[in-house]
mmCIF file of C-alpha atoms in Angstrom:
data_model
loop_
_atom_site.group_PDB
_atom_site.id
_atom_site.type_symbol
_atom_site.label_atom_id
_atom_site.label_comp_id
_atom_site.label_asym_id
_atom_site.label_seq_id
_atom_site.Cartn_x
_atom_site.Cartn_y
_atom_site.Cartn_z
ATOM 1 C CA UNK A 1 117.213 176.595 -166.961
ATOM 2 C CA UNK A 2 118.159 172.705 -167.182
ATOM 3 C CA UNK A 3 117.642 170.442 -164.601
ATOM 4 C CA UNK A 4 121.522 170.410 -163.034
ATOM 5 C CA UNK A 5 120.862 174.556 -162.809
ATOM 6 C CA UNK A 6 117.627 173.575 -161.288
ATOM 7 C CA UNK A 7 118.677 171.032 -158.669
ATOM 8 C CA UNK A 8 121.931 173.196 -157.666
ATOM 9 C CA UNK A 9 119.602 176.111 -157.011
ATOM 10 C CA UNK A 10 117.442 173.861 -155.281
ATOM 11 C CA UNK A 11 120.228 173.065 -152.660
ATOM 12 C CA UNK A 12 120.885 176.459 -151.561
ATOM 13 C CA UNK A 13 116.901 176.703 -150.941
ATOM 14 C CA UNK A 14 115.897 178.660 -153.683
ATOM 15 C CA UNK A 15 112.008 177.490 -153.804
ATOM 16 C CA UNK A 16 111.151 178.277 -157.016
ATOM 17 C CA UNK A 17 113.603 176.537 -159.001
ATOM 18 C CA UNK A 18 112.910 173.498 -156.801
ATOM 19 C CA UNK A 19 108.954 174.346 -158.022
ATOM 20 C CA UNK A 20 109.713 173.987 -161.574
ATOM 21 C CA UNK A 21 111.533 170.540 -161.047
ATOM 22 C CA UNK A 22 108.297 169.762 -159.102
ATOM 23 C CA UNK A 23 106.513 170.353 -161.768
ATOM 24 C CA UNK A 24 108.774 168.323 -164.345
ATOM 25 C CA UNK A 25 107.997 165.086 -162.165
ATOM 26 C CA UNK A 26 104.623 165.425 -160.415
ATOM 27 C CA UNK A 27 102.319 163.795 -162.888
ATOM 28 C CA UNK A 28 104.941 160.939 -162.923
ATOM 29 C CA UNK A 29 105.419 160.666 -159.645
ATOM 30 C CA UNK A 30 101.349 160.676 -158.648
ATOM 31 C CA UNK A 31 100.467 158.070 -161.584
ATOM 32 C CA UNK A 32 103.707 155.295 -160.132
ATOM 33 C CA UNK A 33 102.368 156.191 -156.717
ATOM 34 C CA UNK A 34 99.017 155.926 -157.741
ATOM 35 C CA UNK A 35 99.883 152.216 -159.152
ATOM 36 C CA UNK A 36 101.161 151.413 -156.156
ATOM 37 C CA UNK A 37 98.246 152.438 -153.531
ATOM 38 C CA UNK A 38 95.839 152.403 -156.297
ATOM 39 C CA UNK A 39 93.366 155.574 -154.579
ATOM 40 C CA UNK A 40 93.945 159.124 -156.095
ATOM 41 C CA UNK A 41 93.832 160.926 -153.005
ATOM 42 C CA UNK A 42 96.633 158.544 -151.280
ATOM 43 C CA UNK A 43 98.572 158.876 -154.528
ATOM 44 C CA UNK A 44 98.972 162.719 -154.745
ATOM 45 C CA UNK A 45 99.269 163.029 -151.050
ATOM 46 C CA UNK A 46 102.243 160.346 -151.358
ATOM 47 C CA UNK A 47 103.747 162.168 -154.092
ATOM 48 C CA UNK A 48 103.661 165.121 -151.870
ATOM 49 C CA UNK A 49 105.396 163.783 -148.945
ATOM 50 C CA UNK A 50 107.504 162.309 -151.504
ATOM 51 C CA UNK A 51 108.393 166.117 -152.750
ATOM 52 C CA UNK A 52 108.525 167.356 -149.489
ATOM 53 C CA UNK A 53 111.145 164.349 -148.576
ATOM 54 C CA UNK A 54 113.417 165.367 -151.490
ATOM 55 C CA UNK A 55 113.251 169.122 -150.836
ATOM 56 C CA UNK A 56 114.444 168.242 -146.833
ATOM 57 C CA UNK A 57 117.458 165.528 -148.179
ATOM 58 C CA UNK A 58 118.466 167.762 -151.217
ATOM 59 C CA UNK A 59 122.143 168.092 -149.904
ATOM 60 C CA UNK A 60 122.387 164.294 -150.244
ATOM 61 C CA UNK A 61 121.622 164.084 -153.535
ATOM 62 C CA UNK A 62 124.804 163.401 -155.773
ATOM 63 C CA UNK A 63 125.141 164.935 -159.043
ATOM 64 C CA UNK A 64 126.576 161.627 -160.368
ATOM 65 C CA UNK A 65 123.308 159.766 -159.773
ATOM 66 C CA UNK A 66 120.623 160.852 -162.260
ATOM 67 C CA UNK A 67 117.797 163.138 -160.593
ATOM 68 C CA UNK A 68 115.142 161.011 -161.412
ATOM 69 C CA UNK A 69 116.407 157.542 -160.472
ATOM 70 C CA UNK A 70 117.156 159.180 -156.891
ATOM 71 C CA UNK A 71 113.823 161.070 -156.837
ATOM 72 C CA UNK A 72 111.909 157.528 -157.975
ATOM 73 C CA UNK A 73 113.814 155.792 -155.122
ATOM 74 C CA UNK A 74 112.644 157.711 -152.887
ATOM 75 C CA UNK A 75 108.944 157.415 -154.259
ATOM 76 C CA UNK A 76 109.167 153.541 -154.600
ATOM 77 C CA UNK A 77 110.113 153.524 -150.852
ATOM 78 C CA UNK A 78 107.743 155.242 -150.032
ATOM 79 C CA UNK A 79 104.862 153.434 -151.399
ATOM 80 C CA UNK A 80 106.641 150.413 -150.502
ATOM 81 C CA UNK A 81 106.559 151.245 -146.869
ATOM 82 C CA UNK A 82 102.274 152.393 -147.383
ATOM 83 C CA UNK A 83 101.649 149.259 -148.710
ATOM 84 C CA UNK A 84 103.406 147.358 -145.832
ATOM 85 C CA UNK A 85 101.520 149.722 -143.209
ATOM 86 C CA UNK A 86 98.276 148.404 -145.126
ATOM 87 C CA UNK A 87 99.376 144.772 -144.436
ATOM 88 C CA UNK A 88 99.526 145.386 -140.942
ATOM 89 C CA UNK A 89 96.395 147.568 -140.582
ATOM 90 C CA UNK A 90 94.336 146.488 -143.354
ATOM 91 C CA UNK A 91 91.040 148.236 -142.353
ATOM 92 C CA UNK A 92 93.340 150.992 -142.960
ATOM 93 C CA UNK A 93 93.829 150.374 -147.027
ATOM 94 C CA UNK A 94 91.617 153.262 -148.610
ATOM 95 C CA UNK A 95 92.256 151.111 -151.867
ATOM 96 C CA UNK A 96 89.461 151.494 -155.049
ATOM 97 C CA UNK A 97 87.368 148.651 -155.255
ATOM 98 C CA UNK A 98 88.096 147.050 -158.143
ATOM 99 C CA UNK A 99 86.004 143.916 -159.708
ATOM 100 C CA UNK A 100 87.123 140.158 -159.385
ATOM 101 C CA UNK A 101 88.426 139.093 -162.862
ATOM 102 C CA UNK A 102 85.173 136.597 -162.833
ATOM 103 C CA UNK A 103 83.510 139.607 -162.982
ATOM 104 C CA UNK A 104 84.524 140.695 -166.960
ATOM 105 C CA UNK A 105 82.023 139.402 -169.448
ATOM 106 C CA UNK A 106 83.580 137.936 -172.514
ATOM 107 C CA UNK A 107 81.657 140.500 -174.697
ATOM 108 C CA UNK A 108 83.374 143.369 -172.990
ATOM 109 C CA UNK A 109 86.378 141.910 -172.895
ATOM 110 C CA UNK A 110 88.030 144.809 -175.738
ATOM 111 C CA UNK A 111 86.218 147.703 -173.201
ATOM 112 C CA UNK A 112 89.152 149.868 -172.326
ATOM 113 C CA UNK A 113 87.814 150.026 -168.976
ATOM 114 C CA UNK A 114 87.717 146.468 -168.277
ATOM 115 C CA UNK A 115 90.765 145.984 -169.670
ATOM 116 C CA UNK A 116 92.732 148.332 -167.375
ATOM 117 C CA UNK A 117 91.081 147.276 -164.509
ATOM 118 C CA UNK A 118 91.853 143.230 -165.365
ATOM 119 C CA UNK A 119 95.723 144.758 -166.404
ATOM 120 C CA UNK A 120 95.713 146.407 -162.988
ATOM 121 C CA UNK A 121 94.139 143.447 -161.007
ATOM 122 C CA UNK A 122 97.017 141.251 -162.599
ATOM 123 C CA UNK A 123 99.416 143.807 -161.434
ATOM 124 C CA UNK A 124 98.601 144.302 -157.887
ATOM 125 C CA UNK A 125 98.422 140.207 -157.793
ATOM 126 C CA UNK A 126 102.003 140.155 -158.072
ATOM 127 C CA UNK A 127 104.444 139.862 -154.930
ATOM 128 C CA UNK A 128 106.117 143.685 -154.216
ATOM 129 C CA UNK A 129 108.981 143.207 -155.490
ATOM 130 C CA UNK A 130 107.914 141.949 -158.914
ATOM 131 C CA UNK A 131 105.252 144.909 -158.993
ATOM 132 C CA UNK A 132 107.927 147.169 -158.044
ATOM 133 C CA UNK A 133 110.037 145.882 -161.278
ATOM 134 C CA UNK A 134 107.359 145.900 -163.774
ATOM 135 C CA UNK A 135 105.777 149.524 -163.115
ATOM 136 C CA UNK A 136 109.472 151.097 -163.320
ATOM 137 C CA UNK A 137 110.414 149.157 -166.724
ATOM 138 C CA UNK A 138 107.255 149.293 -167.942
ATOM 139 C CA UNK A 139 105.500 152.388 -167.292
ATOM 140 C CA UNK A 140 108.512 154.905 -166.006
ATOM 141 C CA UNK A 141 110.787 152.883 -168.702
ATOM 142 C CA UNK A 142 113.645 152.768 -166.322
ATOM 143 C CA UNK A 143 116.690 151.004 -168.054
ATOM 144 C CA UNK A 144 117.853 148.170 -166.003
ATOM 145 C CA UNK A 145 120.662 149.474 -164.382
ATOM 146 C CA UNK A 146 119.122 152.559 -163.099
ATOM 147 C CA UNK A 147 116.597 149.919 -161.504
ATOM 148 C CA UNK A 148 119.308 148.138 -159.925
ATOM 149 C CA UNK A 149 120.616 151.225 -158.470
ATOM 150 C CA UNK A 150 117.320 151.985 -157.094
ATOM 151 C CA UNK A 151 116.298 149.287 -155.875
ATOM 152 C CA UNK A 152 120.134 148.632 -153.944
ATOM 153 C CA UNK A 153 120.075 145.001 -155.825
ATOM 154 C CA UNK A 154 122.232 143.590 -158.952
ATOM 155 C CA UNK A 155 121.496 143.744 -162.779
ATOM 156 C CA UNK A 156 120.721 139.861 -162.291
ATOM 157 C CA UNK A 157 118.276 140.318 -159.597
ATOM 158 C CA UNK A 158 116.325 142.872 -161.919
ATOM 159 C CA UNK A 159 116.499 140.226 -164.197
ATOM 160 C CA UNK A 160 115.459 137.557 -162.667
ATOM 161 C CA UNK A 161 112.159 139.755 -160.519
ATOM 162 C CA UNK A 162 110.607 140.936 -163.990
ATOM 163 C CA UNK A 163 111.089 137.456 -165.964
ATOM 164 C CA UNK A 164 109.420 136.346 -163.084
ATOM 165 C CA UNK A 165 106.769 139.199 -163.187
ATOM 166 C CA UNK A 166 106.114 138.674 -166.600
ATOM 167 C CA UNK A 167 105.856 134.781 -166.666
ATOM 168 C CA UNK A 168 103.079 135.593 -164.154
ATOM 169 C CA UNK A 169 100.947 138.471 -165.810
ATOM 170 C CA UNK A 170 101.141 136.105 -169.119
ATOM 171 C CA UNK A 171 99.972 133.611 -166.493
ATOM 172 C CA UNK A 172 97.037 135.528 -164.874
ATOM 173 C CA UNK A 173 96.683 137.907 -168.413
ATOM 174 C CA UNK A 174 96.035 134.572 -170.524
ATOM 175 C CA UNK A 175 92.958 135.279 -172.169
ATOM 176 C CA UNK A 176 93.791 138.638 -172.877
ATOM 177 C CA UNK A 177 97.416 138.320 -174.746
ATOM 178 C CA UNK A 178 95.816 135.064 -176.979
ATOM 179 C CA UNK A 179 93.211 137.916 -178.364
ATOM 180 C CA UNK A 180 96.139 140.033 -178.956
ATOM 181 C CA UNK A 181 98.620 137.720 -180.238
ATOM 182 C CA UNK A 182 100.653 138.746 -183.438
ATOM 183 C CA UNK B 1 122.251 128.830 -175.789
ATOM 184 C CA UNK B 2 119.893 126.459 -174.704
ATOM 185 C CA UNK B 3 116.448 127.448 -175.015
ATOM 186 C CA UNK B 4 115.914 127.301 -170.671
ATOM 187 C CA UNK B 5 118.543 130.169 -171.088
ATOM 188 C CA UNK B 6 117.337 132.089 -173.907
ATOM 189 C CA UNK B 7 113.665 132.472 -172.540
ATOM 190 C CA UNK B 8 115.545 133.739 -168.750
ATOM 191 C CA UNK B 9 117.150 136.452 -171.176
ATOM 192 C CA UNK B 10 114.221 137.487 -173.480
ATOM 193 C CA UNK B 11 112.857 140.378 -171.588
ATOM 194 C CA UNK B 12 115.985 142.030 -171.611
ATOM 195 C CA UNK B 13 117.008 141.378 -174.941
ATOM 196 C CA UNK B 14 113.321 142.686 -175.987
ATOM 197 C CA UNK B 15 113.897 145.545 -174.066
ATOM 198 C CA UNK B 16 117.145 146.276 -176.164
ATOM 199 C CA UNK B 17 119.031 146.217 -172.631
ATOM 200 C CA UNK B 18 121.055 142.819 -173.621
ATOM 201 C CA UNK B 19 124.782 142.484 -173.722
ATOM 202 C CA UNK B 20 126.364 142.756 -177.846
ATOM 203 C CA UNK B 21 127.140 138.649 -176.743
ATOM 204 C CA UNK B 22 124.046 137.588 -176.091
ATOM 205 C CA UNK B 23 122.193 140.043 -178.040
ATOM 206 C CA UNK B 24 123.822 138.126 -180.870
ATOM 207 C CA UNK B 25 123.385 134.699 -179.105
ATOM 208 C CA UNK B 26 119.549 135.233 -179.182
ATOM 209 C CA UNK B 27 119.112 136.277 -182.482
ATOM 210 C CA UNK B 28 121.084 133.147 -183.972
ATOM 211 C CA UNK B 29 118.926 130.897 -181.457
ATOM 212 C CA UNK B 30 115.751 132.394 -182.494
ATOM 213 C CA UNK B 31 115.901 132.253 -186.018
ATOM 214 C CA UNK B 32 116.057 128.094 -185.543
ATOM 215 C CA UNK B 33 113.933 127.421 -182.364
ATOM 216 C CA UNK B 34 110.136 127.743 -183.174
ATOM 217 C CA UNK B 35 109.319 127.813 -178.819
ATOM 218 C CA UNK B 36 111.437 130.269 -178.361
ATOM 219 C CA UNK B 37 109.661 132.399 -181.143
ATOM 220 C CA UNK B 38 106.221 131.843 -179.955
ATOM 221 C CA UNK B 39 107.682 132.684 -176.289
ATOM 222 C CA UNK B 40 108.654 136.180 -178.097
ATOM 223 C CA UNK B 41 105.276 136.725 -179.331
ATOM 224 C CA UNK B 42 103.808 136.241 -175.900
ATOM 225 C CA UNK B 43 106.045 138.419 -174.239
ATOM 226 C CA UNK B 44 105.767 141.366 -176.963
ATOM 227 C CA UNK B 45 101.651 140.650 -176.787
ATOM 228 C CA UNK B 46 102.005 141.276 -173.026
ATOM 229 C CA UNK B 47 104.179 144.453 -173.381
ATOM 230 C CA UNK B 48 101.979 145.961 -175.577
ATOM 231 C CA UNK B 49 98.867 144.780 -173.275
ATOM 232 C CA UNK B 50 100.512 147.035 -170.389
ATOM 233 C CA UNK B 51 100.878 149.937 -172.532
ATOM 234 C CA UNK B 52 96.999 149.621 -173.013
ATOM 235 C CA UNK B 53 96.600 150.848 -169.260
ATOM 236 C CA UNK B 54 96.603 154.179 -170.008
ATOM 237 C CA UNK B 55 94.570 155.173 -166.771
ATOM 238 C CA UNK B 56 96.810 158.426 -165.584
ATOM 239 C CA UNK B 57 96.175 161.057 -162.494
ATOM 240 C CA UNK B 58 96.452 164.716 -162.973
ATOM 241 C CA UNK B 59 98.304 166.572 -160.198
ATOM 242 C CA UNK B 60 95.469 168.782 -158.339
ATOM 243 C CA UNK B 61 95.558 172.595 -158.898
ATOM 244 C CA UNK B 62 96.863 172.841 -155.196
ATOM 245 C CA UNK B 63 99.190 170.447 -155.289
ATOM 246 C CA UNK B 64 102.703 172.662 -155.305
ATOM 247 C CA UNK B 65 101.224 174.907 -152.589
ATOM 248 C CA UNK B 66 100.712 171.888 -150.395
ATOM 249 C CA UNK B 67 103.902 170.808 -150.895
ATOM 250 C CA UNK B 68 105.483 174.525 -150.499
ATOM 251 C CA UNK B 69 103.394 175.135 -147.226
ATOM 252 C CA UNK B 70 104.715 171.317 -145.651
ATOM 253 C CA UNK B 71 108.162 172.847 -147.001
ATOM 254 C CA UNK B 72 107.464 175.971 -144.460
ATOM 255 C CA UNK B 73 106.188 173.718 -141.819
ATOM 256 C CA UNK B 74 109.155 171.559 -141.808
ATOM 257 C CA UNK B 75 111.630 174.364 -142.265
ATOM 258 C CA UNK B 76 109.840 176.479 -139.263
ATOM 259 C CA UNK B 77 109.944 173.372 -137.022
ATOM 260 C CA UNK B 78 113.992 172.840 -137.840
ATOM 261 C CA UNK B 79 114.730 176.343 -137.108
ATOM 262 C CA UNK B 80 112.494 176.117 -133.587
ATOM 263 C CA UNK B 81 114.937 172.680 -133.187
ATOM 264 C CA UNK B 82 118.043 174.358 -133.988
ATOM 265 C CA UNK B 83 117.086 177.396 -131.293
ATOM 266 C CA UNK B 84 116.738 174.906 -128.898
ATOM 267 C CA UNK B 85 119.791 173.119 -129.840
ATOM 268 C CA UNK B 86 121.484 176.049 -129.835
ATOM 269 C CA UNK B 87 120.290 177.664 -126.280
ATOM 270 C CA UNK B 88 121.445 174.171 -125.192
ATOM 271 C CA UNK B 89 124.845 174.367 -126.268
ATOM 272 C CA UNK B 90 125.686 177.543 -125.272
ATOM 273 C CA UNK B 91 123.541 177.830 -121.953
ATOM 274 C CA UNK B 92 122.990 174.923 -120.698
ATOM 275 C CA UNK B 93 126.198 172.708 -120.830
ATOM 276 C CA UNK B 94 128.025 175.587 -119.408
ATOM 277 C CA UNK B 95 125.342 176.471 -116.555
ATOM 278 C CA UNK B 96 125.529 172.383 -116.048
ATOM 279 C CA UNK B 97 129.254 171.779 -115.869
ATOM 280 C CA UNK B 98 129.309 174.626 -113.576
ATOM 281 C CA UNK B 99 126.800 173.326 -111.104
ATOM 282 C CA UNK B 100 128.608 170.107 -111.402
ATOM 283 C CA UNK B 101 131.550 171.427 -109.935
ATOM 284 C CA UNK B 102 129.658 173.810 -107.288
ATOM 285 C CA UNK B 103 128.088 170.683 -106.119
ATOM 286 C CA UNK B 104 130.944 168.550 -105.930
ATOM 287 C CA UNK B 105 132.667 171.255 -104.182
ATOM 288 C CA UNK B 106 129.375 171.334 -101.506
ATOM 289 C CA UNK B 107 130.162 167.912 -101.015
ATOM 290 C CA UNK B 108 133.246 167.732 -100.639
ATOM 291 C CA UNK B 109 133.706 170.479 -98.293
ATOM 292 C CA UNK B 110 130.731 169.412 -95.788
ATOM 293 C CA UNK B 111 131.865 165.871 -96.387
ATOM 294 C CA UNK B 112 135.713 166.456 -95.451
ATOM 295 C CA UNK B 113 134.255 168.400 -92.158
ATOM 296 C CA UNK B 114 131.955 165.433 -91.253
ATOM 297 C CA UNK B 115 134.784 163.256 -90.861
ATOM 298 C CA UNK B 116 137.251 165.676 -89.398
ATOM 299 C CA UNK B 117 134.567 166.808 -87.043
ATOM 300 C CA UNK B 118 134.223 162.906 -86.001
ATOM 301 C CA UNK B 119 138.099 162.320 -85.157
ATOM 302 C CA UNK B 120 138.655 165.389 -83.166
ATOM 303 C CA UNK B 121 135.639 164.391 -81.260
ATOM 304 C CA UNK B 122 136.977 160.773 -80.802
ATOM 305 C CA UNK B 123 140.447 162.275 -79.864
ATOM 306 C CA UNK B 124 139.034 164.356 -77.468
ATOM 307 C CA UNK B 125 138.140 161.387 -75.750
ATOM 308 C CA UNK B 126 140.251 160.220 -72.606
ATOM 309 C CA UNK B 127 140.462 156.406 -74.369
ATOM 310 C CA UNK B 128 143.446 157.049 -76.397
ATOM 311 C CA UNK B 129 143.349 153.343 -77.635
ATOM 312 C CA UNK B 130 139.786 153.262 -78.508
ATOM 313 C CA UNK B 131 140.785 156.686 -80.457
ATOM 314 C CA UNK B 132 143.315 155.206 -82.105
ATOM 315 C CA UNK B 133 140.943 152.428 -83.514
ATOM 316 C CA UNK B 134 138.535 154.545 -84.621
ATOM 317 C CA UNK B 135 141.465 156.482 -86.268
ATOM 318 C CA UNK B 136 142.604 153.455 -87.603
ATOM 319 C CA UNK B 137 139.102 152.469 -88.781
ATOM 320 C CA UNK B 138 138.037 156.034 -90.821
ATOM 321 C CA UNK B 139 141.229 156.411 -91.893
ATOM 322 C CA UNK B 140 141.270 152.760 -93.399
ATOM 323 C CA UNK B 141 144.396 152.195 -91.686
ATOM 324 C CA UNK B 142 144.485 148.600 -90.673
ATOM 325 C CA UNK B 143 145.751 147.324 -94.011
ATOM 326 C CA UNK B 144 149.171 148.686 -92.683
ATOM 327 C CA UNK B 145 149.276 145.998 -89.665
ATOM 328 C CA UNK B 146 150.793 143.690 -91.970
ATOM 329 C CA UNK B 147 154.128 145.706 -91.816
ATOM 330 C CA UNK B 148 156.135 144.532 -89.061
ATOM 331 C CA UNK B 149 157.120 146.678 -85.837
ATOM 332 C CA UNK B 150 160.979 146.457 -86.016
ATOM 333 C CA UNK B 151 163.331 148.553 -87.486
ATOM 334 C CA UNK B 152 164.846 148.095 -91.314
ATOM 335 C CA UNK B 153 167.928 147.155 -89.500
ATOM 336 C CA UNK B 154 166.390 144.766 -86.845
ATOM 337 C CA UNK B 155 164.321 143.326 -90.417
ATOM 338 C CA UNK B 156 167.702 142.549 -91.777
ATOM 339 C CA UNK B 157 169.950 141.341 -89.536
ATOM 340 C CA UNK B 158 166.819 138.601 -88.553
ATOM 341 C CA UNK B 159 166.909 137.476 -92.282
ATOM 342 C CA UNK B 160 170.807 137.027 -92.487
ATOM 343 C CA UNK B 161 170.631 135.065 -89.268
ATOM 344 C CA UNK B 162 167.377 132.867 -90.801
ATOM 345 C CA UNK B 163 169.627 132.433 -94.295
ATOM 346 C CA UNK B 164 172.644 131.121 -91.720
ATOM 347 C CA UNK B 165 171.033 128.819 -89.811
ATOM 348 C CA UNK B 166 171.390 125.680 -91.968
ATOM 349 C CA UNK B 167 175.346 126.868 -92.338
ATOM 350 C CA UNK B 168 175.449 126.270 -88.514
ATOM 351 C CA UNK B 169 173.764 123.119 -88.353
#
């Protein structure tokens, strides 16, 4: 069954074909989340709601927009609105702790592990709507326009967010892209 | 294209997302400007730094049954809604127009006999022009002492003579 077949039975209710798109999107949709709030448990219980939120607004959804740009929007929203609830209560934020960049030692500097954890520090450094911007093109590999619909903004405004999110990570990512440099 | 321009447009034309025009702009530009190409190297270095965060989460085992049992939830609760909705519609607005209009019936009726009550009580009364006042007063009848006494016919023959009367001077 493709995914049209899929989302049309999903609008009359039918819960199983509305499982199998589940299925198609959940590790995607738990691992942007999980960028976002950066705790596991938050991330698949976001991803939930998230599910849940689709499944209740299904007869909204327009076949002309593609499924996952309108599922993704409603994901990035989401987290959007957690992370702003964690600004105002932030004894709340169940966030991982994560070490200070001072913290990496120059010999484990190639460690996989430190390295995702300085590439995720650098991330969650940058303003919302930069971060939003960088984990869709660069992780979900949303084109441009699809962003722009997302996001309700215009092609220039993507443009403009991720050369600004990307002059900062080379910025706080310094020592790390000299190693790697071509 | 100047160089401040180029560098704005980099990330897109890296990402293969660029217009044909400035897809071709770029590519002229960087083949000459050295900056530009180091500016490339940084931003391809960073992109392929990112990928390097390969940290993923696995969906739990339970994870579609949570989702399918908040589906029930929700669903349950907007049928109870809908009930309720319903019951309200079709009991309650009728049951509540009705004892709109039994009430203002009630009130009108007991209200109507209040005052009728009062005037036949004041009529009884041997003062006929105290009655009359009273009349006058419930009734709201006192606007009409404006209007004067006389006939129509009296009315008009008084304003022909008032129109004359500078004739006859």
């Amino acid at each position: 069954m493709d995914e049209r077949e899929l989302i049309s039975k999903s609008k009359q209710g039918d819960r199983p074909a509305f499982r199998q798109l589940v299925e198609k999107y959940q590790d995607s949709v738990i691992n942007m989340s999980y960028r976002f709030l950066r705790n596991k448990e938050e991330a698949e219980e976001a991803a939930q709601e998230v599910f849940l939120k689709v499944y209740l607004s299904r007869n909204t959804y327009q076949h002309q927009t593609k499924f996952s740009t309108w599922l993704f929007k409603i994901a990035v929203n989401y987290c959007l609105n957690k992370l702003r609830d964690r600004k105002k209560f932030p004894f709340s934020r169940l966030e991982e702790d994560l070490p200070a960049p001072a913290e990496f030692q120059p010999d484990k500097l190639l460690e996989q592990e430190n390295l995702n954890r300085a590439i995720r520090k650098a991330i969650d450094s940058l303003p919302d709507q930069q971060r939003t911007v960088i984990l869709l093109n660069q992780f979900e590999e949303f084109s441009y326009q699809e962003m722009a619909r997302m996001l309700d903004c215009s092609l220039s405004a993507i443009e403009s967010r991720l050369f600004r999110a990307k002059e900062n990570l080379k910025r706080i990512l310094a020592p790390f892209i000299k190693k790697d440099e071509i | 294209m100047k160089c401040k321009k180029v560098i704005k447009k980099l990330a897109i034309f890296l990402d293969g997302q660029a217009g044909e025009k400035d897809n071709e702009a770029i590519s002229n530009h960087l083949k000459t400007c050295q900056c530009c190409g180091q500016e490339v190297k940084e931003l391809t270095s960073l992109s392929f730094l990112l990928k390097q965060e390969k940290e993923s989460v696995q969906a739990s085992p339970y994870f579609w049954n949570k989702i399918e049992q908040a589906i029930i939830q929700a669903e349950t609760n907007r049928n109870v809604l809908d009930t309720i909705w319903e019951w309200v519609n079709r009991t309650l607005i009728p049951v509540g127009a009705t004892a709109v209009v039994v009430l203002g019936l009630f009130v009108g009726t007991n209200l109507g006999s209040v005052i009728y009550t009062n005037i036949a009580q004041i009529l009884n009364q041997d003062n006929s022009s105290l009655a009359q006042q009273e009349i006058n007063q419930s009734l709201n009848l006192n606007t009409l002492n404006d209007f004067p006494q006389e006939s129509i016919g009296e009315i008009y023959t008084g304003l022909l003579a008032e129109s004359n009367l500078p004739e006859q001077r």
